[in-house]
Coordinates of C-alpha atoms in Angstrom, one line a residue:
M1 CA 83.9 115.2 96.1
K2 CA 81.3 115.7 93.4
K3 CA 84.2 117.6 91.1
S4 CA 86.5 114.9 91.0
I5 CA 83.5 112.8 89.6
L6 CA 82.8 115.2 87.5
I7 CA 86.2 115.3 85.9
C8 CA 86.3 111.4 86.2
M9 CA 83.3 111.0 84.2
I10 CA 84.6 113.6 81.5
A11 CA 87.8 112.1 81.5
A12 CA 86.8 108.2 81.3
M13 CA 87.1 107.5 77.2
F14 CA 90.8 108.8 77.8
F15 CA 92.1 109.1 81.3
A16 CA 91.5 106.5 84.3
C17 CA 89.8 107.7 87.2
K18 CA 90.5 106.9 90.2
S19 CA 88.5 108.6 93.7
A20 CA 91.3 111.1 95.8
S21 CA 93.3 108.6 98.3
S22 CA 92.2 106.6 100.9
T23 CA 92.5 107.5 104.1
A24 CA 93.4 104.4 105.7
S25 CA 92.7 105.9 109.7
T26 CA 89.0 105.9 109.0
D27 CA 88.1 102.3 107.0
T28 CA 87.2 100.2 110.0
T29 CA 87.5 97.1 107.8
L30 CA 91.5 97.5 107.7
S31 CA 93.5 95.9 109.6
K32 CA 96.5 97.5 111.7
K33 CA 98.3 94.7 112.7
L34 CA 101.6 94.6 111.0
D35 CA 103.0 92.1 108.7
R36 CA 106.6 92.3 110.1
P37 CA 108.0 89.4 107.8
T38 CA 106.9 91.2 104.9
Q39 CA 108.3 94.4 105.9
V40 CA 111.6 92.9 106.9
A41 CA 111.4 91.5 103.3
L42 CA 110.7 94.9 101.3
K43 CA 113.9 96.8 103.5
G44 CA 116.5 98.3 101.3
N45 CA 116.9 99.9 97.6
W46 CA 114.5 99.3 94.9
V47 CA 113.7 100.6 91.7
L48 CA 109.9 100.5 90.0
T49 CA 110.9 98.4 86.7
N50 CA 107.2 98.6 84.7
V51 CA 103.6 99.6 85.2
T52 CA 100.8 97.7 83.7
Y53 CA 97.2 97.8 83.2
P54 CA 94.6 96.8 80.5
G55 CA 94.0 99.5 78.3
S56 CA 97.8 101.1 78.5
D57 CA 98.0 102.2 75.2
Y58 CA 94.9 103.9 74.8
I59 CA 94.0 105.1 79.1
K60 CA 96.4 106.8 81.0
V61 CA 96.9 106.7 85.1
N62 CA 97.8 109.5 87.0
S63 CA 99.6 107.4 89.6
F64 CA 99.7 108.5 93.3
D65 CA 97.8 111.8 92.1
L66 CA 101.5 112.7 91.3
A67 CA 102.2 111.9 87.5
D68 CA 101.7 109.6 84.6
S69 CA 102.4 106.1 85.3
K70 CA 104.7 105.4 83.0
C71 CA 106.6 108.5 84.1
F72 CA 107.7 106.5 87.4
I73 CA 109.5 103.5 85.7
G74 CA 113.0 103.6 86.5
S75 CA 111.9 105.6 89.7
T76 CA 113.8 104.8 93.1
W77 CA 112.2 103.6 96.3
S78 CA 113.7 102.9 99.8
F79 CA 112.1 101.2 102.7
I80 CA 113.3 101.2 106.4
S81 CA 111.7 98.1 107.9
N82 CA 112.0 99.3 111.4
N83 CA 110.6 102.5 111.2
N84 CA 108.2 102.4 108.5
K85 CA 110.1 105.6 106.6
G86 CA 111.5 106.0 103.4
T87 CA 112.0 107.7 100.3
M88 CA 111.0 107.6 96.4
A89 CA 112.7 109.2 93.6
L90 CA 111.2 109.9 90.0
T91 CA 113.9 109.8 87.6
S92 CA 113.1 109.9 84.2
P93 CA 114.1 112.0 82.0
S94 CA 111.2 112.7 80.1
C95 CA 109.4 113.3 83.2
T96 CA 109.1 116.1 85.9
G97 CA 111.5 115.1 89.0
F98 CA 110.1 114.3 92.1
S99 CA 111.4 113.1 95.2
S100 CA 109.9 112.7 98.6
P101 CA 110.4 110.9 102.1
I102 CA 107.6 108.5 102.3
V103 CA 105.7 105.9 105.4
W104 CA 104.6 103.0 104.6
S105 CA 103.6 99.4 106.3
I106 CA 101.7 96.4 105.2
N107 CA 99.1 95.1 107.7
N108 CA 98.4 91.4 108.2
Q109 CA 95.7 91.6 104.9
G110 CA 98.0 92.1 102.8
M111 CA 97.6 96.1 102.1
F112 CA 100.8 98.1 101.9
I113 CA 99.9 101.5 102.8
L114 CA 101.7 104.9 101.6
K115 CA 101.5 108.1 102.7
I116 CA 104.1 110.9 100.7
L117 CA 105.1 113.9 102.4
D118 CA 106.5 117.2 102.0
A119 CA 109.4 118.0 103.9
G120 CA 109.5 118.4 107.0
E121 CA 106.0 117.0 107.5
K122 CA 104.9 114.9 110.3
A123 CA 103.4 111.5 108.9
K124 CA 100.6 112.0 111.6
K125 CA 100.3 115.3 110.0
V126 CA 99.4 113.6 106.4
R127 CA 95.7 112.2 106.9
D128 CA 95.7 110.8 102.6
G129 CA 97.5 107.9 101.6
Y130 CA 97.5 105.0 99.7
L131 CA 96.5 101.2 100.1
L132 CA 98.2 99.1 97.6
K133 CA 98.2 95.0 97.7
V134 CA 101.8 93.9 98.0
A135 CA 101.7 90.7 95.7
G136 CA 104.6 88.2 94.6
V137 CA 106.9 89.2 97.6
T138 CA 110.7 87.3 96.5
E139 CA 114.2 88.4 97.5
S140 CA 114.7 90.2 94.3
S141 CA 111.1 91.0 93.2
F142 CA 107.9 92.2 94.4
Q143 CA 104.3 94.3 93.3
L144 CA 101.9 96.7 94.6
I145 CA 98.6 96.4 92.9
D146 CA 96.5 99.3 92.8
N147 CA 92.4 99.6 91.3
I148 CA 91.5 102.1 89.2
N149 CA 87.7 102.5 87.8
V150 CA 87.8 102.6 83.6
G151 CA 84.6 103.3 82.3
G152 CA 82.8 101.7 85.6
Q153 CA 84.7 98.5 85.5
V154 CA 87.2 97.9 87.8
K155 CA 91.4 97.1 86.9
D156 CA 94.3 96.5 88.3
V157 CA 97.5 98.2 88.0
V158 CA 100.6 96.2 88.6
Y159 CA 103.8 98.3 89.8
Q160 CA 107.1 96.1 89.6
F161 CA 109.9 96.3 91.7
Q162 CA 113.3 95.2 91.4
R163 CA 116.2 95.1 94.9
A164 CA 118.6 97.5 93.7
N165 CA 121.1 96.6 95.8

C-alpha cells in the first residue's frame, strides 16, 4: 500500500489516483441485501457511451486498474440479473482490446459491486472488486459513479451507459 500511495503522490499533478480496489467482503458497513428490481432493470446489453469527470482535459483516470478511462468509451457490457454474471469488453480501436467475464450485483444501498475475473476463475477466489454508485436508472440508460482522489479532493467519475438492444 505504501508504494501505491507514493506513486499516487508523485502522479497527483498529472493523474487521478485511487487506492487499489475495494474489498467488499471486509467492509462491515456494506449491505449484503440486494436490490433485485434495479438488477433486473440492468439486465441486458449496454454500451458505455461517455466518461466524465472534473479536469478531464488535464488528468487521466485509470479505470478499474485496466486502462485509461477514455478507452472505456464504446465498451460493451452484458448483465445477467438472475445469476449476477456478465461480460465486459473494451473495443476502442485506439486502445488495447480487453474482454473479461464479470460478476456484479447492486445492494440496497445503491452500490454496484463489480468483480472482473480472469478466464476460468471463480468469483469467490477473487477478493478485490470495485464499488460504484448506481444512478439515473431508466429503461434505456444508467450511470455508474466512482470516486477518485485528485490532489487531496474527492471527485466523481461518471460512466454513462446506454442500452444496446
